Coordinates of C-alpha atoms in Angstrom, one line a residue:
A1 CA -44.6 27.7 35.6
I2 CA -46.1 24.3 35.9
R3 CA -49.6 25.6 35.8
S4 CA -48.9 27.4 32.6
G5 CA -49.1 24.1 30.9
S6 CA -45.9 24.5 28.9
G7 CA -44.1 21.3 27.9
S8 CA -40.8 22.4 29.6
C9 CA -40.2 24.1 32.9
L10 CA -36.6 25.2 33.3
V11 CA -36.7 25.7 37.0
L12 CA -38.2 22.3 37.5
D13 CA -35.7 20.7 35.2
L14 CA -32.8 22.2 37.2
L15 CA -34.3 21.1 40.5
R16 CA -34.8 17.6 39.1
H17 CA -31.1 17.3 38.1
A18 CA -30.1 18.6 41.5
A19 CA -32.4 16.1 43.2
C20 CA -30.7 13.2 41.5
V21 CA -27.5 13.8 43.4
D22 CA -28.6 15.7 46.6
A23 CA -31.0 14.0 48.9
R24 CA -31.9 17.3 50.6
V25 CA -33.0 18.9 47.3
L26 CA -34.9 15.6 46.6
D27 CA -36.8 15.8 49.9
R28 CA -37.9 19.4 49.5
L29 CA -38.8 19.0 45.8
V30 CA -40.8 15.9 46.1
M31 CA -42.6 17.0 49.2
F32 CA -43.4 20.3 47.5
L33 CA -44.8 18.5 44.5
L34 CA -46.9 16.1 46.6
D35 CA -48.2 19.1 48.6
M36 CA -49.2 20.7 45.3
I37 CA -51.1 17.6 44.2
D38 CA -53.0 17.5 47.5
G39 CA -53.8 21.2 47.4
A40 CA -54.4 21.8 43.7
T41 CA -57.8 22.3 42.2
E42 CA -59.2 19.6 39.9
Q43 CA -58.2 21.7 36.9
F44 CA -54.5 21.7 37.6
R45 CA -54.0 18.4 39.5
P46 CA -53.5 16.1 36.5
L47 CA -50.8 18.5 35.1
I48 CA -49.0 18.7 38.4
Y49 CA -49.3 14.9 38.8
N50 CA -47.7 14.5 35.3
K51 CA -44.7 16.7 36.3
T52 CA -44.3 14.9 39.6
A53 CA -44.2 11.5 37.9
Q54 CA -41.6 12.7 35.4
V55 CA -39.4 14.0 38.2
L56 CA -39.7 10.7 40.2
H57 CA -39.0 8.7 37.1
A58 CA -35.9 10.8 36.2
I59 CA -34.5 10.3 39.7
A60 CA -35.1 6.5 39.6
Q61 CA -33.5 6.2 36.1
Y62 CA -30.5 8.1 37.4
G63 CA -30.4 5.4 40.1
T64 CA -30.0 2.7 37.5
R65 CA -27.0 4.5 35.9
S66 CA -25.2 5.6 39.1
P67 CA -26.1 3.1 41.8
T68 CA -23.5 4.4 44.3
D69 CA -24.2 8.1 44.0
S70 CA -28.0 7.6 44.2
E71 CA -28.2 5.3 47.2
N72 CA -29.4 8.0 49.6
S73 CA -31.9 9.3 47.0
M74 CA -33.5 5.9 46.7
L75 CA -33.9 5.6 50.5
H76 CA -35.4 9.0 50.7
L77 CA -37.9 8.3 47.9
C78 CA -38.9 5.1 49.5
E79 CA -39.6 6.9 52.8
L80 CA -41.7 9.5 51.0
F81 CA -43.7 6.8 49.3
I82 CA -44.4 5.1 52.6
Q83 CA -45.4 8.5 54.2
R84 CA -47.6 9.8 51.3
P85 CA -49.3 6.9 49.5
H86 CA -52.6 8.7 49.3
S87 CA -51.0 11.6 47.4
I88 CA -49.8 9.3 44.7
C89 CA -53.0 7.2 44.5
R90 CA -55.7 9.9 44.7
P91 CA -59.2 8.8 43.6
S92 CA -59.7 12.0 41.6
L93 CA -56.8 11.1 39.3
H94 CA -58.2 7.6 38.4
K95 CA -59.7 8.6 35.0
H96 CA -56.5 10.6 34.1
L97 CA -54.3 7.5 34.8
V98 CA -56.6 5.2 32.8
D99 CA -56.4 7.6 29.8
C100 CA -52.6 8.0 30.1
T101 CA -50.9 4.6 30.0
S102 CA -47.5 6.1 29.5
L103 CA -47.9 7.8 32.9
V104 CA -48.8 4.5 34.5
D105 CA -45.7 2.9 32.9
C106 CA -43.6 5.7 34.3
L107 CA -44.8 5.2 37.9
D108 CA -44.6 1.5 37.5
S109 CA -40.9 1.7 36.6
T110 CA -40.2 4.2 39.3
F111 CA -41.6 2.2 42.1
R112 CA -39.9 -1.0 40.9
I113 CA -36.5 0.6 40.7
V114 CA -36.8 2.5 44.0
T115 CA -38.0 -0.7 45.8
S116 CA -35.1 -2.7 44.3
R117 CA -32.5 -0.3 45.8
C118 CA -33.9 -0.3 49.3
P119 CA -32.9 -2.5 52.3
F120 CA -35.0 -5.3 53.8
N121 CA -37.1 -3.3 56.3
Q122 CA -38.0 -0.5 53.9
Q123 CA -39.0 -3.0 51.2
L124 CA -41.3 -4.8 53.6
Q125 CA -42.8 -1.6 54.9
L126 CA -43.4 -0.4 51.3
L127 CA -45.0 -3.7 50.3
N128 CA -47.4 -3.7 53.3
T129 CA -48.3 0.0 52.9
F130 CA -49.6 -0.3 49.4
R131 CA -51.3 -3.6 49.9
E132 CA -53.2 -2.1 52.8
L133 CA -54.0 0.9 50.6
Y134 CA -55.4 -1.4 47.9
D135 CA -57.5 -3.4 50.4
Q136 CA -58.9 -0.2 51.9
S137 CA -59.4 1.7 48.6
S138 CA -62.8 2.7 47.2
P139 CA -63.8 1.1 43.9
G140 CA -62.8 4.2 42.0
N141 CA -59.2 4.1 43.3
L142 CA -58.3 0.4 43.0
M143 CA -56.3 0.5 39.8
M144 CA -53.3 2.6 40.7
S145 CA -52.8 1.1 44.2
L146 CA -52.8 -2.4 42.8
V147 CA -50.4 -1.4 39.9
L148 CA -47.9 0.1 42.4
W149 CA -48.2 -2.9 44.7
C150 CA -47.3 -5.2 41.8
S151 CA -44.5 -2.8 40.9
I152 CA -43.1 -3.1 44.4
L153 CA -43.3 -6.9 44.2
T154 CA -41.2 -7.0 41.1
G155 CA -38.4 -5.1 42.9
L156 CA -38.3 -7.1 46.1
R157 CA -35.3 -9.0 47.2
P158 CA -35.6 -12.8 47.6
D159 CA -35.3 -12.7 51.4
V160 CA -38.3 -10.3 51.5
V161 CA -40.3 -12.6 49.3
F162 CA -39.5 -15.5 51.6
V163 CA -40.6 -13.7 54.8
S164 CA -43.8 -12.3 53.1
N165 CA -45.1 -15.9 52.5
P166 CA -44.7 -16.4 48.7
E167 CA -47.6 -18.8 48.6
K168 CA -49.9 -16.1 50.0
L169 CA -48.6 -13.5 47.6
L170 CA -49.1 -15.8 44.6
N171 CA -52.7 -16.6 45.7
Q172 CA -53.4 -12.9 46.2
L173 CA -52.2 -12.1 42.7
M174 CA -54.2 -14.8 41.0
C175 CA -57.4 -13.8 43.0
D176 CA -56.8 -10.2 42.0
A177 CA -56.4 -11.2 38.4
M178 CA -59.6 -13.2 38.3
D179 CA -61.5 -10.4 40.0
W180 CA -60.3 -7.9 37.4
L181 CA -61.1 -10.3 34.6
Q182 CA -64.7 -10.1 35.7
H183 CA -64.5 -6.3 34.9
D184 CA -63.3 -7.1 31.4
S185 CA -65.0 -4.0 29.9
L186 CA -63.1 -1.5 32.0
P187 CA -60.3 0.3 30.0
D188 CA -57.7 -0.2 32.7
T189 CA -58.1 -4.0 32.8
P190 CA -55.2 -4.9 30.3
T191 CA -52.9 -2.5 32.2
L192 CA -53.6 -4.2 35.5
L193 CA -53.4 -7.8 34.2
K194 CA -50.0 -7.1 32.6
R195 CA -48.6 -5.9 36.0
I196 CA -50.2 -8.8 37.9
I197 CA -48.5 -11.3 35.5
L198 CA -45.1 -9.7 35.9
A199 CA -45.5 -9.6 39.7
Y200 CA -46.5 -13.3 39.8
A201 CA -43.5 -14.3 37.8
S202 CA -41.1 -12.2 39.9
V203 CA -42.4 -13.7 43.1
L204 CA -42.1 -17.2 41.7
N205 CA -38.5 -16.6 40.5
K206 CA -37.4 -15.3 43.9
C207 CA -38.9 -18.2 45.9
P208 CA -36.2 -20.2 47.8
E209 CA -34.7 -23.3 46.1
P210 CA -35.9 -26.0 46.2
L211 CA -39.5 -24.8 45.6
D212 CA -41.7 -25.4 48.6
T213 CA -44.5 -28.0 48.0
A214 CA -47.1 -25.3 48.8
V215 CA -45.7 -23.0 46.1
S216 CA -45.6 -25.8 43.5
M217 CA -49.2 -26.6 44.4
C218 CA -50.1 -23.0 44.1
V219 CA -48.7 -22.9 40.5
S220 CA -50.5 -26.1 39.7
N221 CA -53.8 -24.8 41.0
S222 CA -53.4 -21.5 39.2
L223 CA -52.8 -23.4 35.9
N224 CA -55.7 -25.7 36.4
R225 CA -57.9 -22.8 37.3
L226 CA -57.0 -21.0 34.1
L227 CA -57.5 -24.1 31.9
T228 CA -60.7 -25.4 33.5
Q229 CA -62.5 -22.3 34.7
A230 CA -62.2 -20.1 31.6
L231 CA -64.0 -16.8 31.8
P232 CA -66.1 -15.7 28.8
T233 CA -64.3 -12.4 28.6
E234 CA -62.2 -10.8 25.9
H235 CA -59.0 -10.6 27.9
F236 CA -59.0 -14.0 29.4
P237 CA -57.2 -16.1 26.7
K238 CA -54.5 -13.4 26.3
F239 CA -54.1 -13.2 30.1
A240 CA -53.8 -17.0 30.4
G241 CA -51.3 -17.3 27.5
S242 CA -49.2 -14.4 28.8
W243 CA -49.3 -15.8 32.3
L244 CA -48.1 -19.2 31.1
A245 CA -45.2 -17.7 29.0
T246 CA -44.1 -15.3 31.8
C247 CA -44.1 -18.1 34.4
L248 CA -42.1 -20.3 32.0
H249 CA -39.5 -17.5 31.8
S250 CA -39.4 -17.3 35.6
L251 CA -39.0 -21.0 36.1
I252 CA -36.4 -21.6 33.3
A253 CA -34.3 -18.6 34.2
H254 CA -33.7 -19.8 37.8
P255 CA -30.7 -22.1 38.1
G256 CA -32.5 -24.4 40.6
P257 CA -33.4 -27.9 39.5
S258 CA -36.7 -27.9 41.2
R259 CA -38.0 -25.4 38.7
L260 CA -37.2 -27.7 35.8
A261 CA -39.3 -30.4 37.5
V262 CA -42.3 -28.0 37.5
V263 CA -41.7 -27.1 33.8
N264 CA -41.5 -30.8 32.8
Q265 CA -44.6 -31.6 34.8
H266 CA -46.9 -28.9 33.3
L267 CA -45.6 -27.9 29.9
P268 CA -46.6 -31.2 28.2
S269 CA -50.1 -31.0 29.5
V270 CA -50.5 -27.5 28.1
L271 CA -48.4 -27.5 25.0
I272 CA -48.0 -31.1 23.9
G273 CA -50.5 -33.4 25.4
P274 CA -53.7 -32.3 23.7
I275 CA -52.2 -32.6 20.2
E276 CA -50.7 -36.0 20.7
M277 CA -54.2 -37.2 21.8
C278 CA -55.5 -36.5 18.3
A279 CA -56.8 -39.6 16.6
P280 CA -54.6 -40.7 13.6
Q281 CA -57.4 -40.0 11.2
S282 CA -58.1 -36.7 12.9
Q283 CA -61.9 -37.1 13.1
Q284 CA -61.8 -36.2 16.8
F285 CA -59.5 -33.2 16.4
E286 CA -61.8 -30.5 17.4
T287 CA -63.4 -32.4 20.3
V288 CA -60.1 -33.6 21.8
V289 CA -58.6 -30.1 21.7
T290 CA -61.2 -28.0 23.5
P291 CA -61.8 -24.5 22.1
T292 CA -60.7 -22.9 25.4
L293 CA -57.4 -24.8 25.6
T294 CA -56.7 -24.2 21.9
T295 CA -57.3 -20.5 22.2
V296 CA -55.1 -20.3 25.3
V297 CA -52.3 -22.3 23.6
I298 CA -52.5 -20.0 20.5
C299 CA -52.1 -17.0 22.8
L300 CA -49.2 -18.7 24.6
L301 CA -47.5 -19.4 21.3
E302 CA -47.7 -15.7 20.4
C303 CA -46.0 -14.9 23.7
I304 CA -43.3 -17.5 23.6
P305 CA -40.7 -15.5 21.6
D306 CA -40.7 -13.0 24.4
L307 CA -38.7 -15.6 26.4
C308 CA -35.5 -14.4 24.6
N309 CA -36.2 -10.7 24.4
P310 CA -33.3 -8.5 25.7
I311 CA -33.7 -7.2 29.3
S312 CA -33.0 -3.6 30.1
P313 CA -31.9 -2.5 33.6
G314 CA -34.9 -1.8 35.8
Q315 CA -37.2 -4.2 34.0
P316 CA -38.8 -6.9 36.2
A317 CA -36.4 -9.7 34.9
S318 CA -33.3 -7.6 35.3
K319 CA -30.4 -8.2 37.7
L320 CA -31.1 -4.8 39.3
C321 CA -34.5 -6.1 40.4
H322 CA -32.9 -9.2 41.9
W323 CA -34.2 -11.6 39.2
Q324 CA -32.3 -14.9 39.5
T325 CA -31.0 -16.3 36.3
T326 CA -28.5 -18.8 34.9
S327 CA -25.7 -18.4 32.3
V328 CA -27.2 -21.3 30.2
Y329 CA -30.7 -19.7 30.0
E330 CA -30.9 -19.7 26.2
Q331 CA -29.8 -23.3 26.0
K332 CA -32.5 -24.3 28.5
V333 CA -35.1 -22.4 26.5
Y334 CA -34.1 -24.4 23.4
E335 CA -34.2 -27.7 25.2
L336 CA -37.4 -27.1 27.2
V337 CA -39.5 -25.0 24.8
A338 CA -38.1 -24.8 21.3
S339 CA -37.4 -28.5 20.9
P340 CA -40.9 -29.6 22.0
L341 CA -42.4 -27.0 19.7
A342 CA -40.4 -28.5 16.8
T343 CA -41.6 -32.0 17.7
Q344 CA -45.2 -30.8 17.7
V345 CA -44.8 -29.2 14.3
N346 CA -43.7 -32.6 13.0
V347 CA -46.6 -34.4 14.7
L348 CA -49.1 -31.9 13.2
H349 CA -47.5 -32.0 9.8
K350 CA -47.8 -35.8 9.7
L351 CA -51.4 -35.6 10.9
I352 CA -52.2 -33.2 8.1
S353 CA -51.0 -35.6 5.5
L354 CA -53.3 -38.3 7.0
A355 CA -56.3 -36.0 7.6
E356 CA -59.6 -36.5 5.9
V357 CA -61.5 -33.9 7.9
N358 CA -60.6 -30.8 9.8
R359 CA -57.4 -30.3 7.8
K360 CA -57.6 -26.5 7.8
S361 CA -57.8 -26.5 11.7
M362 CA -54.7 -28.6 11.9
E363 CA -52.9 -26.5 9.4
D364 CA -53.7 -23.3 11.3
L365 CA -52.5 -24.9 14.6
R366 CA -49.3 -26.2 12.9
D367 CA -48.6 -22.8 11.5
A368 CA -49.0 -21.3 15.0
Y369 CA -46.6 -23.7 16.5
L370 CA -44.2 -23.3 13.6
T371 CA -44.3 -19.5 13.8
A372 CA -43.6 -19.6 17.6
F373 CA -40.6 -21.9 17.0
L374 CA -39.1 -19.8 14.3
R375 CA -39.6 -16.5 16.1
L376 CA -38.1 -17.9 19.2
C377 CA -35.1 -19.4 17.5
V378 CA -34.2 -16.3 15.5
L379 CA -33.3 -14.7 18.9
L380 CA -31.0 -17.4 20.0
P381 CA -27.2 -17.0 20.0
T382 CA -25.1 -18.2 17.1
E383 CA -23.6 -21.3 18.9
L384 CA -27.1 -22.7 19.5
L385 CA -28.0 -22.1 15.8
T386 CA -24.9 -24.0 14.7
I387 CA -25.6 -27.0 17.0
N388 CA -29.2 -27.3 15.8
L389 CA -28.7 -26.2 12.2
K390 CA -30.3 -29.2 10.6
D391 CA -33.6 -28.8 12.4
L392 CA -33.6 -25.0 12.0
V393 CA -33.1 -25.2 8.2
R394 CA -35.7 -27.9 7.8
H395 CA -38.4 -25.9 9.7
S396 CA -37.6 -22.6 8.1
M397 CA -38.0 -24.4 4.7
L398 CA -41.2 -26.0 5.9
A399 CA -42.6 -22.5 6.7
V400 CA -41.6 -20.9 3.4
T401 CA -42.5 -23.7 1.1
S402 CA -45.4 -25.6 2.7
S403 CA -47.3 -23.0 4.8
S404 CA -50.0 -20.7 3.3
D405 CA -49.8 -18.4 6.3
F406 CA -47.9 -15.2 5.6
V407 CA -46.7 -14.7 9.2
A408 CA -45.3 -18.3 9.3
Q409 CA -43.6 -17.8 5.9
S410 CA -42.1 -14.5 7.0
A411 CA -40.8 -16.0 10.2
G412 CA -39.2 -18.9 8.2
L413 CA -37.5 -16.5 5.8
R414 CA -36.3 -14.3 8.7
L415 CA -34.7 -17.3 10.4
F416 CA -33.1 -18.5 7.2
C417 CA -31.5 -15.0 6.8
A418 CA -30.3 -15.1 10.4
L419 CA -28.6 -18.4 9.7
T420 CA -26.9 -17.0 6.6
D421 CA -25.6 -14.1 8.7
S422 CA -24.3 -16.4 11.4
L423 CA -22.8 -19.2 9.4
S424 CA -20.6 -19.5 6.4
T425 CA -22.3 -19.9 3.0
D426 CA -20.9 -23.3 2.4
I427 CA -22.2 -24.7 5.7
L428 CA -25.7 -23.4 5.1
T429 CA -26.0 -24.3 1.4
N430 CA -24.8 -27.8 2.0
R431 CA -27.7 -28.3 4.3
L432 CA -30.2 -27.5 1.5
S433 CA -31.2 -30.5 -0.6
T434 CA -31.8 -29.9 -4.3
A435 CA -35.5 -30.4 -3.7
D436 CA -35.6 -27.9 -0.9
A437 CA -33.7 -25.3 -3.0
D438 CA -36.2 -25.8 -5.9
D439 CA -39.2 -25.4 -3.6
L440 CA -37.7 -22.3 -2.1
F441 CA -37.0 -20.7 -5.4
V442 CA -40.6 -21.4 -6.5
A443 CA -42.1 -20.1 -3.2
L444 CA -40.3 -16.8 -3.2
P445 CA -42.2 -15.1 -6.0
K446 CA -45.5 -15.8 -4.3
L447 CA -44.2 -14.5 -1.0
E448 CA -42.9 -11.4 -2.7
Q449 CA -46.2 -10.8 -4.3
T450 CA -48.0 -11.0 -0.9
A451 CA -45.5 -8.6 0.6
R452 CA -45.6 -5.9 -2.0
P453 CA -45.7 -2.4 -0.7
V454 CA -49.1 -0.6 -0.1
D455 CA -49.4 3.1 -0.9
I456 CA -50.1 4.6 2.5
K457 CA -51.8 7.5 0.9
H458 CA -54.5 5.2 -0.5
V459 CA -55.2 2.9 2.4
A460 CA -58.9 2.2 3.2
A461 CA -60.7 4.8 5.2
G462 CA -60.8 4.0 8.9
C463 CA -57.5 2.3 9.1
S464 CA -55.3 3.7 11.8
S465 CA -52.1 5.3 10.7
E466 CA -50.1 3.3 13.4
A467 CA -51.5 0.0 12.1
T468 CA -50.7 0.9 8.5
R469 CA -47.2 1.9 9.3
S470 CA -46.7 -1.3 11.3
S471 CA -47.9 -3.4 8.4
A472 CA -45.8 -1.4 5.9
M473 CA -42.7 -2.1 8.1
A474 CA -43.5 -5.8 8.4
T475 CA -43.9 -6.3 4.6
A476 CA -40.7 -4.2 3.9
Q477 CA -38.8 -6.5 6.3
V478 CA -40.1 -9.5 4.3
R479 CA -39.0 -8.0 1.0
L480 CA -35.6 -7.3 2.5
S481 CA -35.4 -10.9 3.7
I482 CA -36.2 -12.1 0.2
A483 CA -33.4 -10.1 -1.3
R484 CA -31.0 -11.3 1.4
C485 CA -32.1 -14.9 0.8
L486 CA -31.4 -14.6 -2.9
T487 CA -28.0 -13.1 -2.2
S488 CA -27.0 -16.2 -0.2
M489 CA -28.6 -18.7 -2.7
V490 CA -26.4 -17.5 -5.5
H491 CA -23.8 -19.9 -4.1
L492 CA -25.9 -23.0 -4.7
P493 CA -24.7 -25.5 -7.3
A494 CA -25.0 -24.3 -10.9
E495 CA -27.5 -26.9 -11.9
V496 CA -29.9 -25.6 -9.3
T497 CA -29.3 -21.8 -9.9
G498 CA -29.5 -22.2 -13.6
R499 CA -33.0 -23.6 -13.5
H500 CA -34.3 -20.5 -11.6
R501 CA -32.1 -17.6 -12.5
N502 CA -34.2 -16.2 -15.3
K503 CA -37.6 -17.5 -14.3
E504 CA -37.8 -16.6 -10.6
V505 CA -34.7 -14.8 -9.4
L506 CA -34.1 -11.9 -11.8
P507 CA -37.8 -10.9 -12.2
I508 CA -38.1 -10.6 -8.4
L509 CA -34.9 -8.6 -8.0
Q510 CA -36.0 -6.3 -10.9
R511 CA -39.1 -5.4 -8.9
L512 CA -37.2 -5.0 -5.6
I513 CA -34.7 -2.6 -7.2
D514 CA -37.6 -0.1 -7.4
D515 CA -38.8 -0.8 -3.9
P516 CA -39.8 2.3 -1.8
S517 CA -37.5 1.0 1.0
R518 CA -33.9 2.1 0.6
A519 CA -32.6 -1.0 2.5
V520 CA -34.5 -3.3 0.2
R521 CA -33.2 -1.5 -2.9
L522 CA -29.6 -1.7 -1.7
E523 CA -29.8 -5.4 -0.9
A524 CA -31.6 -6.1 -4.2
V525 CA -28.8 -4.4 -6.2
R526 CA -26.3 -6.4 -4.3
A527 CA -28.1 -9.7 -5.1
Q528 CA -28.7 -8.8 -8.7
N529 CA -25.0 -8.0 -9.2
A530 CA -24.1 -11.4 -7.7
W531 CA -26.5 -13.3 -9.9
L532 CA -25.5 -11.4 -13.1
L533 CA -21.8 -12.2 -12.4
R534 CA -22.7 -15.9 -11.9
T535 CA -22.0 -17.6 -15.2

């Protein structure tokens, strides 16, 4: 039935369900599938491998939903992984795995979940087995063994990390990353780098508190290496930015005070120091802020909003995988990351007003900082939005009214709408000065014009359908935000609304009422009714 290539195999589905709750069925089924992989011809091996990965993933996912019922299943899977690593990492399957990232994601999640549920000795044995497999692998089989070793690292308990020498693990991961960055043109490089970053952050998070001096030095050396020994490869800046953001998450999440010392020691040098060194007249802007550092910082800013993304069970930063976190995580993110970002936006905005040269470079950098700040803050809980309302309103207005960058404007408008959802209309509108309100009304028609829908049937030849849909969704979200913004602004004082009602507001809403997006149309009708009823 598997060899027939059909999408569904009823017998296998039934056995998979049985294996989730019965360790004997699991043993026989998984051993049977691994034997099939080893004995199959090249024609059928990828197909059987896919089915095996699906079965393993289903069993692991069941383990996240029913921890007690699946305890024996996880132990048996771990033993099978230790006994049969070569069946899972066969050299002949390398190309198939490179071409099928969803399959790699599936195995990555499976190994992480299974590892997280195993006791100390099994975790240690699993870790050593797959590291030895990687060290002994031929060049054509390195990718999968390293991916799975990283997956195992993200599921380890803190005590296993401690006895495994965390400094050595961190150094190994950084060396592995730099080695693979040399092979920048290989299609599996981004997949590997992502796993290495997550493993590095997981090990760092699980190191004992206080952080050992050797571990702190390891982090410092890795940071210096990334900022001073930049590799001229396509993936390097993205890797460095993602590594920085993920390590920030790891350090801030941990409740230990020694982590905060590391953040305070290094974050200014990366995020703040270079900009504050700019000469007041900005002539030295591009020489002080080196191209490499600027590129890495831009990539870091793009990753920073991920600090507040929700975590699902089984992800590296989940409680299931023994990630250590604090109940005041979001507050620490605002104080340690968002607040310094806002400060730098203010510094750059002031420098722009004084600049005689390189003004465009500074505007681009300001917009990058501003966008990161806004996209991060929109994910914060309501209580933090209320406490920091003054700064949030000011920076969202700065993005919409002063920036020429569509992404920054969109982020500012989205945060403004999040504030209107979280707070009463009176509190929010009282924070808007008359000048800010006027500027916002004037800016919205330009933003609406930029965000007008594109007919997908008539997009330029060569554009991918996925990219086109993504762009269409983004612009629809902006138009929805414009309509929501106008709904809230109807409550501003009459002398302000009267100046803009007929000139800016109603013409925008008239266009949005005919929008292709139903959500935009509904919000536009709601806003128009509110404005027409306002006398």
